[in-house]
């Protein structure tokens, strides 16, 4: 019964948030499985240009995060979140009508701008709907559901891959856009969150002056590398530097999904306060460093031993990944003032995007060119960021100001 409680979200607002996130991540699963192949195989855009368009879009998305968060702070986060999700659905559906590099660059810029804006506004919404000590717990349910949603979306994407023709791809991309629209409409069932007035004489863009929080966000950019380690570095490593069978990577992904669905909520316990979240990030950095060492050891080993080392590394990785999720949520929300949650979630989201954009290229260089020493570089970066988290979080917590007593709206 306890495990079932950790899997099924409680009724009420948290369940609504999870259902919305299920639809949103199913849309992501569809995009992940079919978009690149559609652009390269069906539309005929060279892979290098597809990569460039995605990079341009990512840069636009990062630039939009903080302004979108401030917009949510000023006019209220619920309708802002709904609006950005509806735009995201529209722009994703437009992917099916792209026929050139320019069109792709515009479409990805608009879609990724809407995506990052959604995340910033949604962060402010959750901060307004869920009491502080319950936010990490709520996010844990959403994280567990997200893995299920991505898997369902990827399974749907397999239909288009089976037919491998334009109508199938376009239909799935429109369906992916519809999932984002459904995710946005679900938020209309939760209460409005009124904007929290800011301090009368305080700066409008307060997050841009918050050096301690920016330092926390920088650590997040390093620790979020754990995602690309699994999705980019590991498959390259398995197929080029070990004797393990190629199908092992699929097994690892399945195990990762199952573990997160079953144990993410449990892994978040103890991370409700900032200090607990920082300690969780320290454990995360240590575990991720160990998993990098295990992956490195798999090179040059007999197939059976390589399989054992890779599976062991993957098991350690998923625990570190779950600790990362819990600890990062704790710091992202716990260190943000109520009147500027949108700005702060925008900043934190931007740091996540930065790490996600940089890591694939870094992983390719380190793993392909350096081999096993590249894993040690990753291990050192992750360990250093994890060990620094408690001290940086304590510094940031000491600099927090009490909620303003006299305030005005934006």
Tab-separated table of C-alpha atoms in Angstrom:
chain	number	residue	atom	x	y	z
A	1	UNK	CA	0.000	0.000	0.000
A	2	UNK	CA	2.875	2.374	0.769
A	3	UNK	CA	4.361	1.899	-2.707
A	4	UNK	CA	0.943	2.478	-4.273
A	5	UNK	CA	0.644	5.710	-2.279
A	6	UNK	CA	4.012	6.796	-3.688
A	7	UNK	CA	2.795	6.173	-7.246
A	8	UNK	CA	-0.805	7.448	-7.288
A	9	UNK	CA	-1.078	11.229	-6.707
A	10	UNK	CA	-3.481	12.306	-3.947
A	11	UNK	CA	-6.841	13.703	-5.114
A	12	UNK	CA	-7.210	17.420	-5.558
A	13	UNK	CA	-4.776	19.967	-6.939
A	14	UNK	CA	-1.759	17.642	-7.018
A	15	UNK	CA	-3.635	15.082	-9.087
A	16	UNK	CA	-4.747	17.790	-11.523
A	17	UNK	CA	-1.145	18.999	-11.839
A	18	UNK	CA	-0.045	15.433	-12.537
A	19	UNK	CA	-2.721	14.823	-15.168
A	20	UNK	CA	-1.710	18.031	-16.913
A	21	UNK	CA	1.927	16.978	-16.741
A	22	UNK	CA	1.037	13.546	-18.135
A	23	UNK	CA	-0.463	15.193	-21.216
A	24	UNK	CA	2.452	17.643	-21.527
A	25	UNK	CA	5.140	14.976	-21.309
A	26	UNK	CA	3.240	12.697	-23.701
A	27	UNK	CA	3.514	15.557	-26.178
A	28	UNK	CA	7.250	15.676	-25.492
A	29	UNK	CA	7.514	11.932	-26.052
A	30	UNK	CA	5.912	12.311	-29.464
A	31	UNK	CA	8.284	15.137	-30.383
A	32	UNK	CA	11.360	13.257	-29.199
A	33	UNK	CA	10.488	10.203	-31.261
A	34	UNK	CA	9.424	11.731	-34.587
A	35	UNK	CA	10.431	15.391	-35.010
A	36	UNK	CA	14.085	15.042	-36.035
A	37	UNK	CA	13.362	12.164	-38.407
A	38	UNK	CA	10.491	14.127	-39.943
A	39	UNK	CA	12.655	17.178	-40.563
A	40	UNK	CA	15.583	15.196	-41.986
A	41	UNK	CA	13.911	12.308	-43.858
A	42	UNK	CA	10.589	13.755	-44.987
A	43	UNK	CA	11.204	17.492	-45.264
A	44	UNK	CA	14.809	16.956	-46.372
A	45	UNK	CA	16.548	19.483	-44.129
A	46	UNK	CA	20.192	18.428	-43.497
A	47	UNK	CA	20.876	17.152	-39.992
A	48	UNK	CA	23.396	19.928	-39.336
A	49	UNK	CA	20.787	22.566	-40.119
A	50	UNK	CA	18.244	20.821	-37.898
A	51	UNK	CA	20.778	20.934	-35.063
A	52	UNK	CA	21.458	24.624	-35.719
A	53	UNK	CA	17.733	25.438	-35.693
A	54	UNK	CA	17.319	23.639	-32.376
A	55	UNK	CA	20.284	25.541	-30.941
A	56	UNK	CA	18.811	28.861	-32.072
A	57	UNK	CA	15.487	27.872	-30.552
A	58	UNK	CA	17.128	26.903	-27.282
A	59	UNK	CA	18.858	30.293	-27.072
A	60	UNK	CA	15.559	32.107	-27.681
A	61	UNK	CA	13.894	29.920	-25.062
A	62	UNK	CA	16.519	30.710	-22.451
A	63	UNK	CA	16.202	34.439	-23.144
A	64	UNK	CA	12.433	34.266	-22.611
A	65	UNK	CA	12.484	32.467	-19.249
A	66	UNK	CA	12.925	35.376	-16.825
A	67	UNK	CA	10.650	37.871	-18.649
A	68	UNK	CA	7.929	35.213	-18.844
A	69	UNK	CA	8.320	34.521	-15.152
A	70	UNK	CA	7.997	38.204	-14.349
A	71	UNK	CA	4.850	38.366	-16.470
A	72	UNK	CA	3.384	35.562	-14.357
A	73	UNK	CA	4.347	37.442	-11.189
A	74	UNK	CA	2.604	40.591	-12.396
A	75	UNK	CA	-0.658	39.323	-13.909
A	76	UNK	CA	-1.023	35.999	-12.123
A	77	UNK	CA	0.487	32.611	-12.948
A	78	UNK	CA	-2.550	30.453	-13.735
A	79	UNK	CA	-3.804	32.159	-16.868
A	80	UNK	CA	-0.229	32.899	-17.924
A	81	UNK	CA	0.573	29.195	-17.756
A	82	UNK	CA	-2.570	28.297	-19.687
A	83	UNK	CA	-1.806	30.878	-22.362
A	84	UNK	CA	1.774	29.726	-22.885
A	85	UNK	CA	0.713	26.065	-23.073
A	86	UNK	CA	-1.903	26.896	-25.697
A	87	UNK	CA	0.740	28.751	-27.707
A	88	UNK	CA	3.114	25.820	-27.291
A	89	UNK	CA	0.480	23.468	-28.684
A	90	UNK	CA	-0.089	25.762	-31.658
A	91	UNK	CA	3.630	26.090	-32.448
A	92	UNK	CA	4.284	22.349	-32.082
A	93	UNK	CA	1.380	21.587	-34.409
A	94	UNK	CA	2.974	24.000	-36.891
A	95	UNK	CA	6.043	21.742	-37.040
A	96	UNK	CA	4.098	19.549	-39.440
A	97	UNK	CA	3.981	22.360	-42.006
A	98	UNK	CA	7.659	23.312	-41.925
A	99	UNK	CA	9.303	23.030	-45.353
A	100	UNK	CA	12.649	24.855	-45.014
A	101	UNK	CA	15.463	25.668	-42.611
A	102	UNK	CA	14.148	29.200	-42.061
A	103	UNK	CA	10.705	27.872	-41.264
A	104	UNK	CA	12.190	25.349	-38.871
A	105	UNK	CA	14.301	27.988	-37.111
A	106	UNK	CA	11.234	30.204	-36.637
A	107	UNK	CA	9.021	27.319	-35.483
A	108	UNK	CA	11.548	25.954	-32.995
A	109	UNK	CA	12.262	29.437	-31.644
A	110	UNK	CA	8.569	30.059	-31.036
A	111	UNK	CA	7.962	26.601	-29.585
A	112	UNK	CA	10.973	26.622	-27.257
A	113	UNK	CA	10.183	30.184	-26.185
A	114	UNK	CA	6.665	29.033	-25.260
A	115	UNK	CA	8.085	25.952	-23.540
A	116	UNK	CA	10.514	27.838	-21.300
A	117	UNK	CA	7.852	30.484	-20.605
A	118	UNK	CA	5.430	27.738	-19.596
A	119	UNK	CA	7.923	26.263	-17.156
A	120	UNK	CA	8.591	29.618	-15.492
A	121	UNK	CA	4.896	30.483	-15.155
A	122	UNK	CA	3.994	26.972	-14.008
A	123	UNK	CA	6.643	27.147	-11.309
A	124	UNK	CA	5.040	30.319	-9.965
A	125	UNK	CA	1.613	28.677	-10.160
A	126	UNK	CA	2.714	25.642	-8.168
A	127	UNK	CA	4.384	27.893	-5.600
A	128	UNK	CA	1.074	29.704	-5.180
A	129	UNK	CA	-1.081	26.589	-5.022
A	130	UNK	CA	1.039	24.310	-2.838
A	131	UNK	CA	2.377	25.186	0.650
A	132	UNK	CA	6.151	25.443	0.807
A	133	UNK	CA	6.742	22.232	2.761
A	134	UNK	CA	4.624	20.219	0.304
A	135	UNK	CA	6.067	21.496	-2.983
A	136	UNK	CA	8.893	18.978	-3.354
A	137	UNK	CA	6.450	16.163	-2.602
A	138	UNK	CA	4.054	17.457	-5.266
A	139	UNK	CA	6.849	17.831	-7.810
A	140	UNK	CA	7.931	14.262	-7.094
A	141	UNK	CA	4.546	12.959	-8.197
A	142	UNK	CA	4.772	15.123	-11.307
A	143	UNK	CA	8.251	13.816	-12.052
A	144	UNK	CA	7.116	10.207	-11.722
A	145	UNK	CA	4.188	10.875	-14.032
A	146	UNK	CA	6.445	12.634	-16.550
A	147	UNK	CA	8.438	9.473	-17.213
A	148	UNK	CA	5.219	7.608	-17.876
A	149	UNK	CA	4.005	10.372	-20.182
A	150	UNK	CA	7.206	10.430	-22.233
A	151	UNK	CA	7.018	6.646	-22.630
A	152	UNK	CA	3.408	6.810	-23.818
A	153	UNK	CA	4.263	9.584	-26.270
A	154	UNK	CA	7.245	7.657	-27.600
A	155	UNK	CA	5.040	4.594	-28.071
A	156	UNK	CA	2.597	6.713	-30.070
A	157	UNK	CA	5.514	8.060	-32.079
A	158	UNK	CA	6.432	4.506	-33.014
A	159	UNK	CA	3.262	4.441	-35.132
A	160	UNK	CA	4.599	7.227	-37.344
A	161	UNK	CA	7.996	5.546	-37.513
A	162	UNK	CA	6.298	2.342	-38.660
A	163	UNK	CA	4.497	4.050	-41.562
A	164	UNK	CA	7.420	6.439	-42.212
A	165	UNK	CA	5.451	8.801	-44.440
A	166	UNK	CA	4.465	12.444	-44.335
A	167	UNK	CA	0.794	12.040	-43.329
A	168	UNK	CA	1.782	9.865	-40.349
A	169	UNK	CA	4.439	12.312	-39.166
A	170	UNK	CA	2.217	15.367	-39.611
A	171	UNK	CA	-0.669	13.647	-37.832
A	172	UNK	CA	1.510	12.750	-34.846
A	173	UNK	CA	2.981	16.254	-34.633
A	174	UNK	CA	-0.504	17.760	-34.600
A	175	UNK	CA	-1.475	15.201	-31.950
A	176	UNK	CA	1.574	16.260	-29.933
A	177	UNK	CA	0.451	19.877	-30.153
A	178	UNK	CA	-3.015	18.825	-29.003
A	179	UNK	CA	-1.514	17.206	-25.911
A	180	UNK	CA	0.016	20.538	-24.890
A	181	UNK	CA	-3.354	22.227	-25.390
A	182	UNK	CA	-5.022	19.605	-23.182
A	183	UNK	CA	-2.317	20.160	-20.561
A	184	UNK	CA	-3.048	23.885	-20.575
A	185	UNK	CA	-6.822	23.530	-20.374
A	186	UNK	CA	-6.442	21.262	-17.338
A	187	UNK	CA	-5.072	24.217	-15.375
A	188	UNK	CA	-8.369	26.057	-15.770
A	189	UNK	CA	-9.741	23.710	-13.099
A	190	UNK	CA	-7.323	24.904	-10.383
A	191	UNK	CA	-7.867	28.113	-8.383
A	192	UNK	CA	-6.521	31.451	-9.504
A	193	UNK	CA	-3.346	32.598	-7.748
A	194	UNK	CA	-3.324	36.317	-7.137
A	195	UNK	CA	-0.050	38.173	-7.738
A	196	UNK	CA	1.918	38.805	-4.541
A	197	UNK	CA	2.673	42.542	-4.274
A	198	UNK	CA	6.347	43.381	-4.363
A	199	UNK	CA	8.129	45.767	-2.021
A	200	UNK	CA	7.262	49.338	-2.955
A	201	UNK	CA	10.846	50.498	-3.454
A	202	UNK	CA	12.301	47.146	-4.442
A	203	UNK	CA	13.756	46.361	-7.876
A	204	UNK	CA	11.443	44.918	-10.519
A	205	UNK	CA	14.023	42.434	-11.761
A	206	UNK	CA	15.136	41.272	-8.336
A	207	UNK	CA	16.467	37.896	-9.499
A	208	UNK	CA	19.103	39.599	-11.658
A	209	UNK	CA	20.664	41.091	-8.499
A	210	UNK	CA	20.589	37.876	-6.473
A	211	UNK	CA	24.150	36.547	-6.719
A	212	UNK	CA	23.659	33.692	-4.223
A	213	UNK	CA	20.660	32.368	-6.140
A	214	UNK	CA	22.563	32.715	-9.426
A	215	UNK	CA	25.335	30.604	-7.894
A	216	UNK	CA	22.804	27.950	-6.910
A	217	UNK	CA	21.504	28.039	-10.490
A	218	UNK	CA	25.064	27.586	-11.777
A	219	UNK	CA	25.468	24.448	-9.651
A	220	UNK	CA	22.182	23.261	-11.119
A	221	UNK	CA	23.615	23.713	-14.638
A	222	UNK	CA	26.362	21.259	-13.706
A	223	UNK	CA	24.230	18.705	-11.881
A	224	UNK	CA	21.598	18.617	-14.650
A	225	UNK	CA	24.325	17.090	-16.815
A	226	UNK	CA	23.111	13.779	-15.409
A	227	UNK	CA	20.320	13.828	-18.003
A	228	UNK	CA	22.585	14.055	-21.056
A	229	UNK	CA	24.986	11.560	-19.496
A	230	UNK	CA	22.184	9.019	-19.785
A	231	UNK	CA	20.710	10.108	-23.115
A	232	UNK	CA	23.840	11.150	-25.064
A	233	UNK	CA	27.094	9.979	-23.482
A	234	UNK	CA	26.037	6.482	-22.423
A	235	UNK	CA	24.714	5.189	-25.773
A	236	UNK	CA	27.849	6.481	-27.527
A	237	UNK	CA	29.995	4.795	-24.884
A	238	UNK	CA	28.197	1.461	-25.036
A	239	UNK	CA	28.286	1.208	-28.815
A	240	UNK	CA	31.829	2.482	-29.447
A	241	UNK	CA	33.934	1.692	-26.376
A	242	UNK	CA	32.510	-1.440	-24.745
A	243	UNK	CA	31.799	-5.023	-25.772
A	244	UNK	CA	28.282	-4.901	-24.318
A	245	UNK	CA	25.412	-5.545	-26.758
A	246	UNK	CA	23.697	-2.499	-28.221
A	247	UNK	CA	20.293	-3.593	-26.872
A	248	UNK	CA	21.577	-3.066	-23.340
A	249	UNK	CA	20.928	0.662	-23.673
A	250	UNK	CA	17.215	0.061	-24.241
A	251	UNK	CA	17.137	-2.114	-21.123
A	252	UNK	CA	18.804	0.669	-19.136
A	253	UNK	CA	16.233	3.235	-20.312
A	254	UNK	CA	13.354	0.943	-19.373
A	255	UNK	CA	14.827	0.305	-15.933
A	256	UNK	CA	15.387	4.024	-15.448
A	257	UNK	CA	11.756	4.799	-16.267
A	258	UNK	CA	10.416	2.089	-13.945
A	259	UNK	CA	12.655	3.183	-11.065
A	260	UNK	CA	11.630	6.835	-11.339
A	261	UNK	CA	7.922	5.989	-11.535
A	262	UNK	CA	8.162	3.723	-8.488
A	263	UNK	CA	10.605	5.560	-6.242
A	264	UNK	CA	10.803	9.286	-7.093
A	265	UNK	CA	8.335	10.264	-4.368
A	266	UNK	CA	10.198	8.191	-1.796
A	267	UNK	CA	13.547	9.630	-2.880
A	268	UNK	CA	12.296	13.163	-2.244
A	269	UNK	CA	11.681	12.623	1.479
A	270	UNK	CA	13.822	14.882	3.642
A	271	UNK	CA	14.158	17.536	0.919
A	272	UNK	CA	11.298	19.802	1.948
A	273	UNK	CA	13.539	22.416	3.559
A	274	UNK	CA	16.430	24.140	1.800
A	275	UNK	CA	19.021	22.532	4.063
A	276	UNK	CA	17.599	19.073	3.384
A	277	UNK	CA	17.497	19.735	-0.340
A	278	UNK	CA	21.134	20.842	-0.305
A	279	UNK	CA	22.166	17.642	1.478
A	280	UNK	CA	20.225	15.668	-1.118
A	281	UNK	CA	22.172	17.433	-3.877
A	282	UNK	CA	25.412	16.533	-2.113
A	283	UNK	CA	24.402	12.856	-2.167
A	284	UNK	CA	23.392	13.304	-5.794
A	285	UNK	CA	26.835	14.605	-6.796
A	286	UNK	CA	28.586	11.761	-4.992
A	287	UNK	CA	26.407	9.077	-6.579
A	288	UNK	CA	26.712	10.547	-10.061
A	289	UNK	CA	30.492	10.596	-9.699
A	290	UNK	CA	30.405	6.897	-8.736
A	291	UNK	CA	28.212	6.040	-11.728
A	292	UNK	CA	30.669	7.793	-14.069
A	293	UNK	CA	33.468	5.665	-12.589
A	294	UNK	CA	31.492	2.468	-13.158
A	295	UNK	CA	30.762	3.426	-16.753
A	296	UNK	CA	34.458	4.160	-17.311
A	297	UNK	CA	35.451	0.745	-15.957
A	298	UNK	CA	33.291	-1.008	-18.565
A	299	UNK	CA	35.741	-0.176	-21.354
A	300	UNK	CA	37.842	-3.090	-22.538
A	301	UNK	CA	36.079	-5.655	-20.331
A	302	UNK	CA	34.553	-8.955	-21.430
A	303	UNK	CA	30.943	-8.608	-22.488
A	304	UNK	CA	29.501	-10.128	-19.305
A	305	UNK	CA	31.553	-7.881	-17.037
A	306	UNK	CA	30.808	-4.812	-19.160
A	307	UNK	CA	27.082	-5.571	-18.814
A	308	UNK	CA	27.385	-5.899	-15.032
A	309	UNK	CA	29.332	-2.635	-14.701
A	310	UNK	CA	26.993	-0.717	-16.999
A	311	UNK	CA	23.875	-1.973	-15.210
A	312	UNK	CA	25.434	-1.148	-11.843
A	313	UNK	CA	26.341	2.318	-13.076
A	314	UNK	CA	22.823	2.822	-14.423
A	315	UNK	CA	21.301	1.808	-11.065
A	316	UNK	CA	23.519	4.281	-9.219
A	317	UNK	CA	22.746	6.921	-11.842
A	318	UNK	CA	18.972	6.694	-11.450
A	319	UNK	CA	19.229	7.114	-7.670
A	320	UNK	CA	21.460	10.143	-8.191
A	321	UNK	CA	19.015	11.447	-10.799
A	322	UNK	CA	16.091	11.176	-8.364
A	323	UNK	CA	18.106	12.926	-5.658
A	324	UNK	CA	18.969	15.664	-8.153
A	325	UNK	CA	15.297	16.227	-8.960
A	326	UNK	CA	14.263	16.455	-5.304
A	327	UNK	CA	17.173	18.675	-4.229
A	328	UNK	CA	16.901	21.052	-7.167
A	329	UNK	CA	13.164	21.578	-6.612
A	330	UNK	CA	13.806	22.290	-2.938
A	331	UNK	CA	16.345	25.016	-3.650
A	332	UNK	CA	14.525	26.473	-6.655
A	333	UNK	CA	11.358	27.117	-4.642
A	334	UNK	CA	12.720	27.494	-1.127
A	335	UNK	CA	15.133	30.314	-1.973
A	336	UNK	CA	12.674	32.325	-4.093
A	337	UNK	CA	10.624	35.179	-2.561
A	338	UNK	CA	6.872	34.760	-2.936
A	339	UNK	CA	6.395	37.976	-4.890
A	340	UNK	CA	8.927	36.922	-7.565
A	341	UNK	CA	8.503	33.163	-7.857
A	342	UNK	CA	8.034	33.467	-11.618
A	343	UNK	CA	11.296	35.356	-12.112
A	344	UNK	CA	13.180	32.928	-9.933
A	345	UNK	CA	11.721	29.842	-11.591
A	346	UNK	CA	12.626	31.450	-14.901
A	347	UNK	CA	16.222	31.847	-13.754
A	348	UNK	CA	16.386	28.275	-12.497
A	349	UNK	CA	14.775	26.966	-15.653
A	350	UNK	CA	17.283	28.900	-17.728
A	351	UNK	CA	20.133	27.235	-15.829
A	352	UNK	CA	18.599	23.831	-16.540
A	353	UNK	CA	18.330	24.670	-20.231
A	354	UNK	CA	21.933	25.888	-20.283
A	355	UNK	CA	23.204	22.621	-18.842
A	356	UNK	CA	21.007	20.634	-21.201
A	357	UNK	CA	22.281	22.527	-24.261
A	358	UNK	CA	25.985	22.423	-23.364
A	359	UNK	CA	26.233	18.840	-22.143
A	360	UNK	CA	25.573	16.936	-25.403
A	361	UNK	CA	28.458	18.687	-27.167
A	362	UNK	CA	30.677	18.326	-24.096
A	363	UNK	CA	29.790	14.654	-23.772
A	364	UNK	CA	30.585	13.986	-27.400
A	365	UNK	CA	34.012	15.623	-27.088
A	366	UNK	CA	34.932	14.010	-23.766
A	367	UNK	CA	33.661	10.506	-24.493
A	368	UNK	CA	34.655	10.235	-28.157
A	369	UNK	CA	38.032	11.981	-27.957
A	370	UNK	CA	39.233	11.135	-24.452
A	371	UNK	CA	37.576	7.780	-23.805
A	372	UNK	CA	37.438	6.677	-20.163
A	373	UNK	CA	39.250	9.800	-18.834
A	374	UNK	CA	36.279	11.786	-20.133
A	375	UNK	CA	34.085	10.024	-17.592
A	376	UNK	CA	36.469	11.113	-14.864
A	377	UNK	CA	36.088	14.735	-15.985
A	378	UNK	CA	32.326	14.381	-15.666
A	379	UNK	CA	32.752	12.702	-12.283
A	380	UNK	CA	34.894	15.581	-11.023
A	381	UNK	CA	32.441	18.246	-12.179
A	382	UNK	CA	29.427	16.493	-10.665
A	383	UNK	CA	31.187	15.716	-7.406
A	384	UNK	CA	32.420	19.294	-6.995
A	385	UNK	CA	28.942	20.738	-7.651
A	386	UNK	CA	27.300	18.314	-5.233
A	387	UNK	CA	29.791	18.936	-2.444
A	388	UNK	CA	29.450	22.710	-2.876
A	389	UNK	CA	25.642	22.665	-2.700
A	390	UNK	CA	25.204	22.802	1.122
A	391	UNK	CA	27.570	25.735	1.593
A	392	UNK	CA	26.155	27.702	-1.357
A	393	UNK	CA	22.562	27.007	-0.267
A	394	UNK	CA	23.351	28.127	3.302
A	395	UNK	CA	24.888	31.344	1.948
A	396	UNK	CA	21.812	31.967	-0.200
A	397	UNK	CA	19.468	31.252	2.705
A	398	UNK	CA	21.275	33.751	4.941
A	399	UNK	CA	20.712	36.489	2.378
A	400	UNK	CA	16.939	35.966	2.067
A	401	UNK	CA	14.811	38.924	3.081
A	402	UNK	CA	11.555	38.627	5.054
A	403	UNK	CA	8.332	39.100	3.103
A	404	UNK	CA	7.566	42.813	2.609
A	405	UNK	CA	4.976	44.282	4.946
A	406	UNK	CA	4.103	47.272	2.764
A	407	UNK	CA	3.881	46.676	-0.929
A	408	UNK	CA	2.393	47.695	-4.253
A	409	UNK	CA	1.588	45.729	-7.374
A	410	UNK	CA	4.019	45.870	-10.277
